[in-house]
Short mmCIF file of C-alpha atoms and ligand atoms in Angstrom, two decimals:
data_model
loop_
_atom_site.label_atom_id
_atom_site.label_comp_id
_atom_site.label_asym_id
_atom_site.label_seq_id
_atom_site.Cartn_x
_atom_site.Cartn_y
_atom_site.Cartn_z
CA UNK S 1 2.11 -18.93 7.90
CA UNK S 2 0.03 -15.85 7.16
CA UNK S 3 -0.25 -14.19 3.77
CA UNK S 4 2.03 -11.35 4.86
CA UNK S 5 4.66 -13.73 6.22
CA UNK S 6 4.66 -15.36 2.77
CA UNK S 7 5.26 -11.92 1.23
CA UNK S 8 8.15 -11.34 3.67
CA UNK S 9 9.57 -14.76 2.67
CA UNK S 10 9.13 -13.87 -1.03
CA UNK S 11 6.81 -16.85 -1.52
CA UNK S 12 4.13 -14.45 -2.81
CA UNK S 13 5.02 -11.46 -5.03
CA UNK S 14 4.38 -7.91 -3.87
CA UNK S 15 5.12 -4.41 -5.12
CA UNK S 16 7.66 -3.53 -2.43
CA UNK S 17 8.40 0.17 -1.93
CA UNK S 18 10.59 0.04 1.20
CA UNK S 19 12.44 -2.57 3.21
CA UNK S 20 14.89 -2.66 6.07
CA UNK S 21 15.85 -5.27 8.66
CA UNK S 22 12.66 -4.71 10.69
CA UNK S 23 9.85 -3.68 8.33
CA UNK S 24 8.53 -4.18 4.81
CA UNK S 25 6.27 -1.77 2.90
CA UNK S 26 4.35 -2.82 -0.21
CA UNK S 27 1.38 -1.62 -2.26
CA UNK S 28 -2.04 -2.91 -1.27
CA UNK S 29 -3.43 -5.27 -3.91
CA UNK S 30 -6.86 -3.59 -3.70
CA UNK S 31 -6.06 0.11 -3.22
CA UNK S 32 -8.65 2.27 -1.49
CA UNK S 33 -6.88 5.52 -2.40
CA UNK S 34 -4.40 6.66 -5.09
CA UNK S 35 -1.64 5.74 -2.62
CA UNK S 36 -2.37 2.67 -0.48
CA UNK S 37 0.68 1.04 1.06
CA UNK S 38 0.92 -1.52 3.86
CA UNK S 39 3.79 -1.27 6.33
CA UNK S 40 4.38 -4.48 8.28
CA UNK S 41 6.88 -5.74 10.84
CA UNK S 42 9.06 -8.62 9.64
CA UNK S 43 8.86 -10.22 13.07
CA UNK S 44 5.41 -11.71 13.58
CA UNK S 45 3.08 -9.66 15.75
CA UNK S 46 -0.50 -10.84 15.28
CA UNK S 47 -2.25 -7.52 15.91
CA UNK S 48 -1.78 -4.44 18.03
CA UNK S 49 -4.08 -5.87 20.71
CA UNK S 50 -1.62 -8.73 21.25
CA UNK S 51 1.50 -6.51 21.19
CA UNK S 52 3.71 -6.68 24.27
CA UNK S 53 5.97 -4.14 25.94
CA UNK S 54 8.89 -5.91 24.23
CA UNK S 55 7.41 -4.86 20.88
CA UNK S 56 7.59 -1.14 21.73
CA UNK S 57 10.73 -0.36 19.73
CA UNK S 58 9.45 -2.30 16.72
CA UNK S 59 6.09 -0.51 16.80
CA UNK S 60 7.82 2.85 17.10
CA UNK S 61 10.07 2.02 14.17
CA UNK S 62 7.04 0.90 12.13
CA UNK S 63 5.28 4.22 12.69
CA UNK S 64 8.35 6.31 11.90
CA UNK S 65 8.94 4.32 8.71
CA UNK S 66 5.27 4.71 7.73
CA UNK S 67 5.77 8.50 7.90
CA UNK S 68 9.00 8.20 5.90
CA UNK S 69 7.24 6.11 3.22
CA UNK S 70 4.43 8.71 3.14
CA UNK S 71 6.91 11.54 2.58
CA UNK S 72 8.69 9.51 -0.12
CA UNK S 73 5.29 9.04 -1.82
CA UNK S 74 4.87 12.82 -1.91
CA UNK S 75 2.19 12.96 0.78
CA UNK S 76 4.08 14.94 3.40
CA UNK S 77 2.42 18.26 2.55
CA UNK S 78 -1.04 17.16 1.36
CA UNK S 79 -1.55 14.73 4.23
CA UNK S 80 -2.42 11.10 4.63
CA UNK S 81 -3.98 8.60 7.00
CA UNK S 82 -2.41 5.70 8.90
CA UNK S 83 -4.85 2.95 9.90
CA UNK S 84 -4.40 -0.22 11.93
CA UNK S 85 -7.44 -2.49 11.80
CA UNK S 86 -7.76 -4.72 14.86
CA UNK S 87 -10.05 -7.75 15.11
CA UNK S 88 -13.39 -8.50 13.43
CA UNK S 89 -15.16 -5.17 14.12
CA UNK S 90 -11.98 -3.32 13.18
CA UNK S 91 -12.05 -4.87 9.72
CA UNK S 92 -8.86 -6.91 10.13
CA UNK S 93 -8.59 -9.71 7.57
CA UNK S 94 -4.90 -10.67 7.80
CA UNK S 95 -3.64 -11.71 11.28
CA UNK S 96 -0.20 -10.11 10.96
CA UNK S 97 0.08 -6.53 12.18
CA UNK S 98 -0.03 -4.01 9.35
CA UNK S 99 -0.39 -0.28 9.08
CA UNK S 100 -2.33 1.07 6.10
CA UNK S 101 -0.97 4.27 4.55
CA UNK S 102 -3.73 5.98 2.56
CA UNK S 103 -3.39 9.23 0.65
CA UNK S 104 -3.64 11.08 -2.62
CA UNK S 105 -7.25 12.16 -2.12
CA UNK S 106 -9.25 13.80 0.68
CA UNK S 107 -10.29 11.11 3.18
CA UNK S 108 -13.61 11.46 4.96
CA UNK S 109 -14.05 11.22 8.72
CA UNK S 110 -15.47 9.31 10.51
CA UNK S 111 -14.87 6.16 8.47
CA UNK S 112 -17.97 4.15 7.57
P1 LIG L 1 -6.95 -5.60 6.79
O1 LIG L 1 -8.33 -5.71 6.23
O2 LIG L 1 -6.74 -4.39 7.65
O3 LIG L 1 -6.52 -6.88 7.47
O4 LIG L 1 -5.99 -5.35 5.55
C1 LIG L 1 -5.51 -6.36 4.74
C2 LIG L 1 -5.15 -5.73 3.44
O5 LIG L 1 -4.32 -6.62 2.72
C3 LIG L 1 -6.32 -5.41 2.53
O6 LIG L 1 -6.36 -4.01 2.27
C4 LIG L 1 -6.05 -6.21 1.27
O7 LIG L 1 -6.44 -5.56 0.08
C5 LIG L 1 -4.55 -6.42 1.36
N1 LIG L 1 -4.04 -7.58 0.65
C6 LIG L 1 -4.55 -8.83 0.61
N2 LIG L 1 -3.77 -9.65 -0.13
C7 LIG L 1 -2.74 -8.88 -0.57
C8 LIG L 1 -1.60 -9.14 -1.39
N3 LIG L 1 -1.33 -10.36 -1.90
N4 LIG L 1 -0.75 -8.12 -1.65
C9 LIG L 1 -0.99 -6.88 -1.16
N5 LIG L 1 -2.04 -6.58 -0.36
C10 LIG L 1 -2.90 -7.56 -0.08
#
């Protein structure tokens, strides 16, 4: 069981900001911006590279909910970034798909 599956199962505490039957959103334990929230699917998908066509509705829902969480955090006007790290070079450390929502400060581009 991955760390994020343990958070979904409430075996590990998290600062949850949104939940429905398909996704969970909680604050990152090591925030990289004033707002740093992770949005994850409750059903296990390892990473976007392993996602299948049958995951399309779930991935669409995840993205729409990420935008909803961003608006609820007050970032709708100032802007924000959604990031999905994939694999070793992508900086992925937890093998359960997650979308980072970062905002509350100007974010540089390209990332380092
Ligand atoms: P990634 O590097 O893209 O796999 O992102 C994993 C993220 O999970 C990192 O930003 C970590 O800070 C975050 N993280 C690790 N453990 C926890 C935890 N217990 N609660 C909340 N976020 C966590």
